[in-house]
């Protein structure tokens, strides 16, 4: 079982719908990235957050460190939002301190239909 | 500003051959990371450079993989000899130092487009 789990694995939505992608993790983390990869494109970091909520345009990311859960929300979805969304977390090592080692979820394939 | 560039974009080699992947990070970025996605699996961390030093190489699968970052600029990842299970997409990413402040952490992480490696 992967330390970072995402749901759903696949998501199809109609244009304009509100979308939520969930990420749960089973290890201690210091922070978490939400990444986006369009078909045939490179990976882009949308957010990095360690607490609370961040918003950028129609995208909102939240994290609850105690519950080990993060969500990515897309409001008023558009076909250009179609992409793979990946959650990746910085794992806290057992010996304390911090690490830059990212653990990735398997990704959520989002298709927004017009 | 140029982004993270990787070369080649695709490489097809035979089992037993050697392949060298290159990553040019964004100028001034001390942190350089290598990751790999094997077909159908999640992306896995391989290693992390800070300037020319290997900060963490715990994700390197075995001693057939050798990463270098001489001079703290570009990095190479050599696979010798390549095996079938080495096939996948190899990503490079770079960043400046993580910033810690007011209880929050910030690291702008920039990825390259990846190298698709196929070992036949």
CSV table of C-alpha atoms in Angstrom, one decimal:
chain,number,residue,atom,x,y,z
A,1,UNK,CA,0.0,0.0,0.0
A,2,UNK,CA,1.4,3.4,-1.0
A,3,UNK,CA,2.0,5.9,1.7
A,4,UNK,CA,0.1,8.5,-0.3
A,5,UNK,CA,-3.3,7.6,-1.7
A,6,UNK,CA,-5.4,9.6,-4.1
A,7,UNK,CA,-9.1,9.3,-5.0
A,8,UNK,CA,-10.7,9.0,-7.3
A,9,UNK,CA,-8.2,7.5,-9.8
A,10,UNK,CA,-10.3,8.7,-12.7
A,11,UNK,CA,-12.9,11.5,-12.8
A,12,UNK,CA,-15.1,12.7,-15.6
A,13,UNK,CA,-17.0,15.9,-15.2
A,14,UNK,CA,-19.1,18.3,-17.2
A,15,UNK,CA,-17.9,21.8,-17.9
A,16,UNK,CA,-18.8,24.1,-15.0
A,17,UNK,CA,-18.9,21.4,-12.3
A,18,UNK,CA,-17.2,21.7,-9.0
A,19,UNK,CA,-14.5,19.1,-8.7
A,20,UNK,CA,-12.8,17.6,-5.6
A,21,UNK,CA,-9.7,15.4,-5.7
A,22,UNK,CA,-8.6,13.8,-2.4
A,23,UNK,CA,-5.3,12.8,-1.0
A,24,UNK,CA,-4.6,10.8,2.2
A,25,UNK,CA,-1.3,9.9,3.6
A,26,UNK,CA,-0.2,7.5,6.2
A,27,UNK,CA,3.1,9.0,7.2
A,28,UNK,CA,4.2,12.1,9.0
A,29,UNK,CA,4.8,14.9,6.5
A,30,UNK,CA,6.1,18.5,6.6
A,31,UNK,CA,4.3,19.7,3.5
A,32,UNK,CA,2.6,18.6,0.4
A,33,UNK,CA,2.5,19.6,-3.3
A,34,UNK,CA,-0.4,19.4,-5.8
A,35,UNK,CA,1.0,18.8,-9.3
A,36,UNK,CA,-0.6,19.0,-12.7
A,37,UNK,CA,0.4,17.2,-15.9
A,38,UNK,CA,-1.4,17.8,-19.1
A,39,UNK,CA,-1.4,15.1,-21.7
A,40,UNK,CA,2.0,15.1,-23.4
A,41,UNK,CA,3.1,17.9,-21.2
A,42,UNK,CA,5.5,18.5,-18.3
A,43,UNK,CA,4.6,18.5,-14.6
A,44,UNK,CA,3.7,21.8,-13.0
A,45,UNK,CA,3.5,22.5,-9.3
A,46,UNK,CA,0.2,24.1,-8.5
A,47,UNK,CA,0.5,24.5,-4.8
A,48,UNK,CA,2.8,23.6,-1.9
A,49,UNK,CA,1.1,23.8,1.5
A,50,UNK,CA,1.8,22.8,5.0
A,51,UNK,CA,-1.3,24.0,6.7
A,52,UNK,CA,-4.7,25.6,6.0
A,53,UNK,CA,-5.8,26.6,2.6
A,54,UNK,CA,-4.3,28.2,-0.6
A,55,UNK,CA,-6.2,29.6,-3.5
A,56,UNK,CA,-5.1,30.5,-7.0
A,57,UNK,CA,-7.7,31.4,-9.5
A,58,UNK,CA,-10.3,28.6,-9.7
A,59,UNK,CA,-8.1,26.2,-7.8
A,60,UNK,CA,-8.2,25.8,-4.0
A,61,UNK,CA,-6.1,23.4,-2.0
A,62,UNK,CA,-6.6,22.5,1.6
A,63,UNK,CA,-4.7,20.4,4.1
A,64,UNK,CA,-5.5,19.0,7.5
A,65,UNK,CA,-2.2,17.7,9.0
A,66,UNK,CA,-4.0,16.1,12.0
A,67,UNK,CA,-6.3,14.1,9.8
A,68,UNK,CA,-3.5,13.4,7.2
A,69,UNK,CA,-5.7,14.6,4.4
A,70,UNK,CA,-5.6,17.2,1.6
A,71,UNK,CA,-8.0,18.1,-1.1
A,72,UNK,CA,-7.7,20.0,-4.4
A,73,UNK,CA,-10.9,21.7,-5.6
A,74,UNK,CA,-11.6,23.2,-9.0
A,75,UNK,CA,-14.5,25.6,-9.3
A,76,UNK,CA,-16.3,26.2,-12.6
A,77,UNK,CA,-14.3,23.4,-14.3
A,78,UNK,CA,-13.3,23.8,-17.9
A,79,UNK,CA,-12.0,21.4,-20.6
A,80,UNK,CA,-8.5,22.9,-20.3
A,81,UNK,CA,-8.4,21.6,-16.7
A,82,UNK,CA,-8.3,18.1,-18.1
A,83,UNK,CA,-5.0,16.6,-16.9
A,84,UNK,CA,-3.5,14.3,-14.3
A,85,UNK,CA,-3.4,15.7,-10.8
A,86,UNK,CA,-0.8,14.3,-8.5
A,87,UNK,CA,-0.4,14.7,-4.8
A,88,UNK,CA,3.1,14.5,-3.4
A,89,UNK,CA,4.2,14.8,0.2
A,90,UNK,CA,7.5,15.5,1.9
A,91,UNK,CA,7.9,12.7,4.3
A,92,UNK,CA,9.2,13.4,7.8
A,93,UNK,CA,12.1,11.1,8.6
A,94,UNK,CA,11.9,8.9,11.8
A,95,UNK,CA,15.1,10.5,13.1
A,96,UNK,CA,13.6,14.0,13.1
A,97,UNK,CA,14.5,17.0,11.1
A,98,UNK,CA,13.2,17.5,7.6
A,99,UNK,CA,13.7,16.0,4.2
A,100,UNK,CA,13.2,17.0,0.6
A,101,UNK,CA,12.2,13.5,-0.4
A,102,UNK,CA,8.8,13.5,-2.1
A,103,UNK,CA,6.4,10.6,-1.9
A,104,UNK,CA,3.9,10.6,-4.8
A,105,UNK,CA,0.4,9.5,-5.2
A,106,UNK,CA,-0.6,7.6,-8.3
A,107,UNK,CA,-2.5,10.5,-9.7
A,108,UNK,CA,-6.1,11.4,-10.7
A,109,UNK,CA,-6.9,11.5,-14.3
A,110,UNK,CA,-9.5,14.3,-14.8
A,111,UNK,CA,-11.5,14.7,-18.0
A,112,UNK,CA,-13.8,17.7,-18.2
A,113,UNK,CA,-16.2,17.5,-21.1
A,114,UNK,CA,-17.7,20.5,-22.8
B,1,UNK,CA,13.9,32.5,-18.0
B,2,UNK,CA,14.7,29.0,-19.2
B,3,UNK,CA,12.9,26.1,-17.4
B,4,UNK,CA,14.4,22.8,-16.4
B,5,UNK,CA,15.5,21.0,-19.5
B,6,UNK,CA,16.1,17.3,-20.0
B,7,UNK,CA,17.9,15.5,-22.8
B,8,UNK,CA,17.1,13.3,-24.6
B,9,UNK,CA,13.3,13.4,-24.5
B,10,UNK,CA,13.3,9.8,-25.7
B,11,UNK,CA,15.8,7.0,-25.6
B,12,UNK,CA,15.5,3.4,-26.9
B,13,UNK,CA,18.3,1.1,-26.0
B,14,UNK,CA,18.9,-2.6,-25.8
B,15,UNK,CA,19.4,-4.5,-22.6
B,16,UNK,CA,23.0,-4.3,-21.4
B,17,UNK,CA,23.7,-1.0,-23.1
B,18,UNK,CA,24.6,2.2,-21.3
B,19,UNK,CA,22.4,5.4,-21.3
B,20,UNK,CA,23.2,8.8,-19.9
B,21,UNK,CA,20.3,11.2,-19.2
B,22,UNK,CA,21.0,14.9,-18.6
B,23,UNK,CA,19.2,17.5,-16.7
B,24,UNK,CA,19.9,21.3,-16.8
B,25,UNK,CA,18.2,22.9,-13.8
B,26,UNK,CA,17.1,26.5,-13.7
B,27,UNK,CA,20.1,28.7,-13.2
B,28,UNK,CA,20.8,29.4,-9.6
B,29,UNK,CA,18.8,26.5,-8.2
B,30,UNK,CA,20.8,24.6,-5.7
B,31,UNK,CA,18.4,21.7,-5.3
B,32,UNK,CA,18.2,19.2,-8.1
B,33,UNK,CA,16.1,16.0,-7.9
B,34,UNK,CA,15.8,12.9,-10.0
B,35,UNK,CA,12.5,11.0,-10.1
B,36,UNK,CA,11.3,8.0,-12.1
B,37,UNK,CA,7.8,6.7,-13.1
B,38,UNK,CA,7.7,3.1,-14.1
B,39,UNK,CA,4.7,2.2,-16.3
B,40,UNK,CA,1.5,2.0,-14.2
B,41,UNK,CA,3.1,3.0,-11.0
B,42,UNK,CA,3.5,6.3,-9.1
B,43,UNK,CA,6.5,8.6,-9.5
B,44,UNK,CA,9.4,7.6,-7.2
B,45,UNK,CA,12.1,9.7,-5.7
B,46,UNK,CA,15.6,8.7,-6.8
B,47,UNK,CA,18.0,11.3,-5.3
B,48,UNK,CA,18.5,14.9,-4.3
B,49,UNK,CA,21.5,17.1,-4.9
B,50,UNK,CA,22.3,20.3,-3.1
B,51,UNK,CA,24.7,22.0,-5.4
B,52,UNK,CA,27.3,19.3,-6.2
B,53,UNK,CA,26.6,17.1,-3.1
B,54,UNK,CA,24.3,14.2,-2.9
B,55,UNK,CA,22.0,15.1,-0.1
B,56,UNK,CA,19.8,12.0,-0.3
B,57,UNK,CA,20.3,9.0,-2.6
B,58,UNK,CA,18.0,6.6,-0.8
B,59,UNK,CA,15.8,6.1,-3.8
B,60,UNK,CA,18.5,4.9,-6.2
B,61,UNK,CA,17.4,1.4,-7.1
B,62,UNK,CA,20.9,-0.3,-7.3
B,63,UNK,CA,24.5,0.3,-8.2
B,64,UNK,CA,23.8,0.3,-12.0
B,65,UNK,CA,22.6,3.9,-11.5
B,66,UNK,CA,25.1,6.6,-11.1
B,67,UNK,CA,24.2,10.3,-10.7
B,68,UNK,CA,26.6,13.2,-10.9
B,69,UNK,CA,26.4,16.9,-10.6
B,70,UNK,CA,29.9,18.2,-11.2
B,71,UNK,CA,30.2,21.9,-10.5
B,72,UNK,CA,26.7,22.1,-9.1
B,73,UNK,CA,25.1,22.9,-12.4
B,74,UNK,CA,23.8,20.3,-14.7
B,75,UNK,CA,23.3,16.7,-13.6
B,76,UNK,CA,23.7,13.4,-15.4
B,77,UNK,CA,22.1,10.0,-14.6
B,78,UNK,CA,23.8,7.0,-16.1
B,79,UNK,CA,22.4,3.6,-16.2
B,80,UNK,CA,25.0,0.9,-16.9
B,81,UNK,CA,24.1,-1.8,-17.9
B,82,UNK,CA,20.5,-1.1,-18.5
B,83,UNK,CA,17.9,-3.8,-17.7
B,84,UNK,CA,14.3,-4.2,-18.9
B,85,UNK,CA,12.9,-3.0,-15.6
B,86,UNK,CA,14.7,0.4,-16.0
B,87,UNK,CA,12.2,1.4,-18.6
B,88,UNK,CA,10.1,4.4,-17.6
B,89,UNK,CA,10.0,8.2,-17.6
B,90,UNK,CA,12.8,9.9,-15.7
B,91,UNK,CA,12.0,13.4,-14.4
B,92,UNK,CA,14.3,16.0,-13.1
B,93,UNK,CA,13.2,18.9,-10.9
B,94,UNK,CA,15.0,21.9,-9.4
B,95,UNK,CA,14.3,24.5,-6.7
B,96,UNK,CA,15.9,27.1,-4.5
B,97,UNK,CA,16.0,26.4,-0.8
B,98,UNK,CA,12.7,25.8,1.0
B,99,UNK,CA,11.6,28.9,2.8
B,100,UNK,CA,10.3,28.5,6.3
B,101,UNK,CA,8.3,31.2,7.8
B,102,UNK,CA,5.3,31.9,10.0
B,103,UNK,CA,4.7,28.2,10.3
B,104,UNK,CA,4.4,27.7,6.6
B,105,UNK,CA,6.8,26.0,4.1
B,106,UNK,CA,7.3,27.2,0.6
B,107,UNK,CA,9.3,25.6,-2.2
B,108,UNK,CA,8.8,26.4,-5.8
B,109,UNK,CA,9.5,23.2,-7.6
B,110,UNK,CA,10.1,23.2,-11.3
B,111,UNK,CA,10.0,20.0,-13.3
B,112,UNK,CA,11.5,19.1,-16.6
B,113,UNK,CA,9.5,17.3,-19.3
B,114,UNK,CA,11.1,14.0,-18.6
B,115,UNK,CA,13.1,11.4,-20.6
B,116,UNK,CA,11.2,8.4,-21.8
B,117,UNK,CA,13.6,5.5,-21.5
B,118,UNK,CA,12.7,2.2,-23.2
B,119,UNK,CA,15.0,-0.8,-22.7
B,120,UNK,CA,14.4,-3.6,-25.2
